[in-house]
Short mmCIF file of C-alpha atoms (C1' of nucleotides) in Angstrom, two decimals:
data_model
loop_
_atom_site.label_atom_id
_atom_site.label_comp_id
_atom_site.label_asym_id
_atom_site.label_seq_id
_atom_site.Cartn_x
_atom_site.Cartn_y
_atom_site.Cartn_z
CA MET E 202 151.71 98.06 38.09
CA ARG E 203 153.82 96.47 35.39
CA ILE E 204 153.02 93.01 34.00
CA ALA E 205 155.29 91.14 31.59
CA THR E 206 154.41 88.09 29.50
CA TRP E 207 156.99 85.96 27.73
CA ASN E 208 157.15 82.61 26.00
CA ILE E 209 160.61 81.84 27.33
CA ASN E 210 161.00 78.43 25.62
CA SER E 211 162.67 76.72 28.62
CA VAL E 212 163.02 78.66 31.87
CA ARG E 213 166.02 76.62 32.95
CA LEU E 214 168.02 77.22 29.77
CA ARG E 215 167.18 80.92 29.75
CA LEU E 216 167.23 81.84 33.43
CA ASP E 217 169.97 84.42 32.80
CA LEU E 218 167.83 86.10 30.15
CA LEU E 219 164.88 86.17 32.54
CA LEU E 220 167.10 87.90 35.10
CA ARG E 221 168.12 90.36 32.41
CA LEU E 222 164.46 91.12 31.68
CA ILE E 223 163.95 91.68 35.40
CA ASP E 224 166.94 94.02 35.65
CA GLU E 225 165.92 96.02 32.60
CA ALA E 226 162.13 96.18 32.94
CA ARG E 227 161.47 95.57 36.65
CA PRO E 228 158.02 94.07 36.17
CA ASP E 229 155.85 93.50 39.23
CA VAL E 230 154.36 90.36 37.70
CA ILE E 231 155.91 88.01 35.13
CA CYS E 232 153.85 85.45 33.22
CA LEU E 233 155.88 82.77 31.44
CA GLN E 234 154.88 80.18 28.89
CA GLU E 235 156.73 77.09 27.65
CA THR E 236 158.72 76.76 30.84
CA LYS E 237 159.30 73.11 29.86
CA THR E 238 160.06 71.81 33.31
CA ILE E 239 158.40 70.08 36.22
CA ASP E 240 157.74 72.31 39.23
CA ASP E 241 160.50 70.71 41.34
CA CYS E 242 163.10 71.86 38.80
CA PHE E 243 161.76 75.41 38.41
CA PRO E 244 164.48 77.93 39.42
CA ARG E 245 162.53 79.57 42.26
CA GLY E 246 165.59 80.60 44.29
CA PRO E 247 167.18 83.21 42.00
CA LEU E 248 163.74 84.72 41.38
CA ALA E 249 162.86 84.90 45.07
CA GLU E 250 166.21 86.63 45.66
CA ARG E 251 165.06 89.35 43.30
CA GLY E 252 161.77 89.83 45.07
CA TYR E 253 159.55 87.41 43.20
CA VAL E 254 158.64 85.52 46.33
CA HIS E 255 155.11 84.77 45.17
CA ALA E 256 154.88 82.14 42.47
CA HIS E 257 152.16 80.07 40.91
CA ILE E 258 153.90 77.42 38.81
CA HIS E 259 152.37 74.66 36.76
CA GLY E 260 154.77 72.69 34.61
CA MET E 261 155.36 69.27 33.15
CA LYS E 262 158.27 67.34 31.75
CA GLY E 263 159.61 68.68 28.48
CA TYR E 264 156.60 70.47 27.06
CA ASN E 265 154.24 73.36 27.80
CA GLY E 266 154.37 74.82 31.30
CA VAL E 267 153.15 78.17 32.61
CA ALA E 268 154.18 80.29 35.59
CA ILE E 269 153.12 83.51 37.30
CA LEU E 270 155.93 85.16 39.29
CA SER E 271 155.09 88.16 41.42
CA ARG E 272 156.50 90.67 43.88
CA LEU E 273 152.91 91.18 45.05
CA PRO E 274 150.91 88.54 46.87
CA LEU E 275 148.97 86.08 44.73
CA ALA E 276 145.59 84.84 45.91
CA ALA E 277 143.27 82.14 44.61
CA PRO E 278 145.83 80.27 42.49
CA ALA E 279 143.97 78.09 40.01
CA VAL E 280 144.80 75.63 37.25
CA HIS E 281 142.50 75.35 34.25
CA HIS E 282 142.36 72.33 31.98
CA TRP E 283 140.95 72.11 28.47
CA CYS E 284 140.09 69.46 25.90
CA ASP E 285 140.08 66.68 28.53
CA ARG E 286 143.85 66.88 28.82
CA GLN E 287 146.22 67.51 31.69
CA ASP E 288 148.40 69.89 29.66
CA CYS E 289 149.95 72.75 31.63
CA ARG E 290 148.60 75.59 29.52
CA HIS E 291 146.46 77.86 31.70
CA ILE E 292 146.73 79.16 35.25
CA SER E 293 145.28 82.14 37.04
CA ALA E 294 145.77 84.07 40.26
CA ALA E 295 144.46 87.24 41.86
CA LEU E 296 146.57 90.30 42.63
CA PRO E 297 145.95 92.78 45.42
CA GLY E 298 142.91 94.83 44.50
CA GLY E 299 141.23 91.77 43.06
CA ILE E 300 142.74 91.89 39.59
CA GLU E 301 142.65 88.35 38.22
CA VAL E 302 145.54 87.40 35.96
CA HIS E 303 145.13 84.58 33.44
CA ASN E 304 148.26 83.16 31.85
CA ILE E 305 147.57 81.02 28.76
CA TYR E 306 149.63 78.98 26.33
CA LEU E 307 147.32 78.08 23.48
CA PRO E 308 148.15 75.05 21.31
CA SER E 309 150.26 75.88 18.28
CA GLY E 310 148.17 73.76 15.94
CA GLY E 311 150.74 71.97 13.81
CA ASP E 312 151.34 72.62 10.14
CA ILE E 313 148.22 71.64 8.21
CA PRO E 314 145.25 73.99 8.76
CA ASP E 315 142.64 71.25 8.45
CA PRO E 316 141.11 69.64 11.56
CA GLU E 317 140.26 66.49 9.55
CA GLN E 318 143.86 65.88 8.55
CA ASN E 319 145.63 67.36 11.55
CA GLU E 320 144.60 66.55 15.10
CA LYS E 321 146.80 69.34 16.46
CA PHE E 322 144.79 71.89 14.53
CA ALA E 323 141.58 70.22 15.73
CA HIS E 324 142.90 70.54 19.30
CA LYS E 325 143.61 74.24 18.79
CA LEU E 326 140.11 74.91 17.47
CA ARG E 327 138.50 72.89 20.28
CA PHE E 328 140.57 74.76 22.87
CA LEU E 329 139.23 78.02 21.43
CA ASP E 330 135.64 76.75 21.30
CA GLU E 331 135.76 75.61 24.91
CA MET E 332 137.18 78.94 26.07
CA ILE E 333 134.56 80.86 24.08
CA ALA E 334 131.89 78.98 26.04
CA TRP E 335 133.70 79.14 29.39
CA TRP E 336 134.30 82.85 29.91
CA PRO E 337 130.72 84.13 29.79
CA ALA E 338 129.57 81.16 31.89
CA ASN E 339 132.21 81.64 34.58
CA ARG E 340 133.30 85.29 34.65
CA SER E 341 131.63 88.66 34.40
CA ALA E 342 132.93 91.46 32.18
CA ASP E 343 132.70 93.66 35.28
CA ARG E 344 135.57 91.83 36.92
CA PRO E 345 139.00 93.45 36.49
CA MET E 346 141.04 90.83 34.65
CA VAL E 347 144.19 90.59 32.58
CA LEU E 348 144.58 87.76 30.07
CA VAL E 349 148.09 87.28 28.76
CA GLY E 350 150.06 84.67 26.94
CA ASP E 351 151.11 82.97 23.77
CA LEU E 352 147.81 82.55 21.96
CA ASN E 353 149.57 81.28 18.81
CA ILE E 354 147.29 83.36 16.59
CA ALA E 355 148.11 86.61 14.81
CA PRO E 356 144.62 88.06 14.25
CA LEU E 357 145.14 91.32 12.37
CA GLU E 358 146.44 91.96 8.86
CA HIS E 359 149.48 93.77 10.26
CA ASP E 360 150.15 91.15 12.92
CA VAL E 361 151.97 89.21 10.18
CA TRP E 362 154.61 90.19 7.66
CA SER E 363 152.37 89.29 4.69
CA HIS E 364 148.63 88.92 5.19
CA LYS E 365 148.16 87.40 1.71
CA GLN E 366 150.94 84.88 2.01
CA MET E 367 149.94 83.91 5.54
CA LEU E 368 146.22 83.31 4.96
CA GLY E 369 146.80 79.56 4.59
CA VAL E 370 149.43 79.30 7.31
CA VAL E 371 148.46 78.07 10.77
CA SER E 372 148.34 81.09 13.14
CA HIS E 373 146.70 83.40 10.58
CA THR E 374 143.98 81.30 8.91
CA PRO E 375 140.46 82.80 8.85
CA VAL E 376 138.98 80.05 11.04
CA GLU E 377 141.48 80.69 13.82
CA VAL E 378 141.18 84.44 13.56
CA GLU E 379 137.37 84.21 13.73
CA LYS E 380 137.54 82.11 16.86
CA LEU E 381 140.08 84.37 18.53
CA THR E 382 137.89 87.35 17.68
CA ALA E 383 134.90 85.52 19.18
CA LEU E 384 136.97 84.83 22.29
CA GLY E 385 137.80 88.52 22.55
CA SER E 386 134.11 89.37 22.23
CA THR E 387 133.07 87.13 25.13
CA LEU E 388 133.71 89.72 27.82
CA GLY E 389 134.55 92.72 25.67
CA TRP E 390 138.27 92.06 26.09
CA VAL E 391 140.45 95.02 25.11
CA ASP E 392 143.59 94.33 23.06
CA ALA E 393 146.07 96.32 25.14
CA MET E 394 148.92 96.20 22.62
CA ARG E 395 146.81 97.71 19.87
CA ARG E 396 145.71 100.49 22.22
CA PHE E 397 149.24 101.83 21.84
CA VAL E 398 150.16 100.69 18.30
CA PRO E 399 147.67 101.48 15.52
CA ASP E 400 146.22 98.54 13.58
CA ASP E 401 147.92 99.65 10.34
CA LEU E 402 151.44 99.36 11.78
CA LYS E 403 153.30 96.06 11.79
CA LEU E 404 153.67 94.57 15.26
CA TYR E 405 155.35 91.22 15.97
CA THR E 406 156.31 89.26 19.08
CA TRP E 407 157.77 86.15 17.43
CA TRP E 408 160.34 85.47 14.72
CA SER E 409 161.14 81.94 13.57
CA TYR E 410 164.38 80.25 14.51
CA ARG E 411 164.50 78.98 10.93
CA ALA E 412 165.43 82.26 9.31
CA ARG E 413 169.03 82.92 8.36
CA ASP E 414 168.74 86.47 9.67
CA TRP E 415 165.53 87.08 11.63
CA ALA E 416 166.05 90.85 11.85
CA ALA E 417 166.83 91.36 8.17
CA ALA E 418 163.97 89.17 6.97
CA ASP E 419 161.67 90.52 9.70
CA ARG E 420 159.03 87.95 8.88
CA GLY E 421 157.45 88.06 12.31
CA ARG E 422 154.04 87.40 13.76
CA ARG E 423 152.15 88.83 16.76
CA LEU E 424 151.40 85.59 18.58
CA ASP E 425 151.60 86.95 22.12
CA HIS E 426 148.83 89.05 23.55
CA VAL E 427 147.71 91.14 26.49
CA TRP E 428 143.98 91.63 26.95
CA VAL E 429 142.12 93.39 29.74
CA THR E 430 138.45 93.52 30.67
CA PRO E 431 136.62 96.87 30.30
CA PRO E 432 137.04 97.98 33.94
CA LEU E 433 140.83 97.96 33.48
CA ALA E 434 140.93 99.63 30.07
CA PRO E 435 141.13 103.18 31.48
CA ALA E 436 144.11 102.11 33.60
CA LEU E 437 146.23 101.04 30.61
CA SER E 438 149.14 103.47 30.59
CA GLY E 439 151.65 101.82 28.28
CA CYS E 440 152.65 98.73 26.39
CA LEU E 441 156.07 97.72 25.12
CA VAL E 442 157.26 94.88 22.90
CA ALA E 443 160.88 94.11 23.80
CA ARG E 444 161.97 93.37 20.23
CA GLU E 445 165.64 93.59 21.18
CA ALA E 446 165.22 90.43 23.28
CA ARG E 447 165.05 88.41 20.05
CA GLY E 448 168.77 89.09 19.75
CA TRP E 449 169.75 88.44 23.35
CA GLU E 450 172.84 86.28 23.63
CA PRO E 451 173.75 83.58 23.91
CA LYS E 452 170.46 81.86 23.07
CA PRO E 453 167.36 83.99 22.57
CA SER E 454 163.81 82.69 22.75
CA ASP E 455 161.93 82.90 19.45
CA HIS E 456 159.33 85.01 21.32
CA VAL E 457 160.01 88.38 22.96
CA PRO E 458 158.53 89.77 26.18
CA VAL E 459 155.51 92.04 26.08
CA ILE E 460 155.23 94.52 28.93
CA VAL E 461 152.09 96.38 29.93
CA ASP E 462 151.64 99.13 32.51
CA LEU E 463 148.49 99.68 34.53
CA ALA E 464 148.10 102.97 36.38
CA PRO E 465 147.05 102.65 40.04
"C1'" DA P 130 158.36 73.72 -3.53
"C1'" DT P 131 161.39 72.81 0.07
"C1'" DG P 132 164.01 73.17 4.10
"C1'" DG P 133 165.50 75.75 7.33
"C1'" DT P 134 166.42 75.83 13.78
"C1'" DA P 135 165.58 74.94 18.63
"C1'" DG P 136 164.57 72.29 23.41
"C1'" DC P 137 164.05 68.20 25.94
"C1'" DG P 138 166.51 64.29 26.76
"C1'" DT P 139 168.94 61.05 24.41
"C1'" DA P 140 164.53 58.91 20.04
"C1'" DG P 141 161.38 61.37 18.48
"C1'" DC P 142 158.05 64.67 19.60
"C1'" DT P 143 156.81 69.54 19.72
"C1'" DA P 144 157.15 74.07 18.07
#
DNA sequence: ATGGTAGCGTAGCTA
């Protein structure tokens, strides 16, 4: 089974690129973040035509928005809310065989890495704290689960272009990294991407729009993640970061798809 | 040190 995750940064504007991903990678399940549309405007038709007849969509006007599109039936669709908000940032559904897929868009956190000065950063930290408490209280590590999405944190030294220069930049500050690590420890989550790319090699999924030449500068960050619970770890058979998608014309997302394969 | 770009929706927020 092949699962793709992608912060598409508007599913309506980039429908053609989503269809290109489908043609080129043929994922069974696609998890999108930042769809940026209400559910009534989500382009279900062209996706259903290509076999993605099962969809769990949770969007809002203009911001956020997550979706799980699947060729395989989806059971137990759920919406999860955090920080007493109605943001569309986390949904889940179960695949045949009982594998539960969680699709998460974690708050970016703004620019200033101080929760006293910046309420967006405070929101990000609270979101993490609430999830750290939620998983062990609501799910067992024995359950086969996949957690994907834009977590807006690059935890490892080589998840950013310069560890030293990024230590004070939101997405790579020690407080965020500690909380993401604690989140990973809740159920013994396995970092699927790093199963296939050693920790000492650079690995990015996002490059800023604000660079003159993103590829030449290559100042990326690994903000997007695929985690699995221990029962699924032996099934991991591959993981691919579709770096070339950062150059897809006419208008690429600033994030690229991450694709993971699970053996039957 | 600063400013740089993008999407939504049509001002200003979010990233």
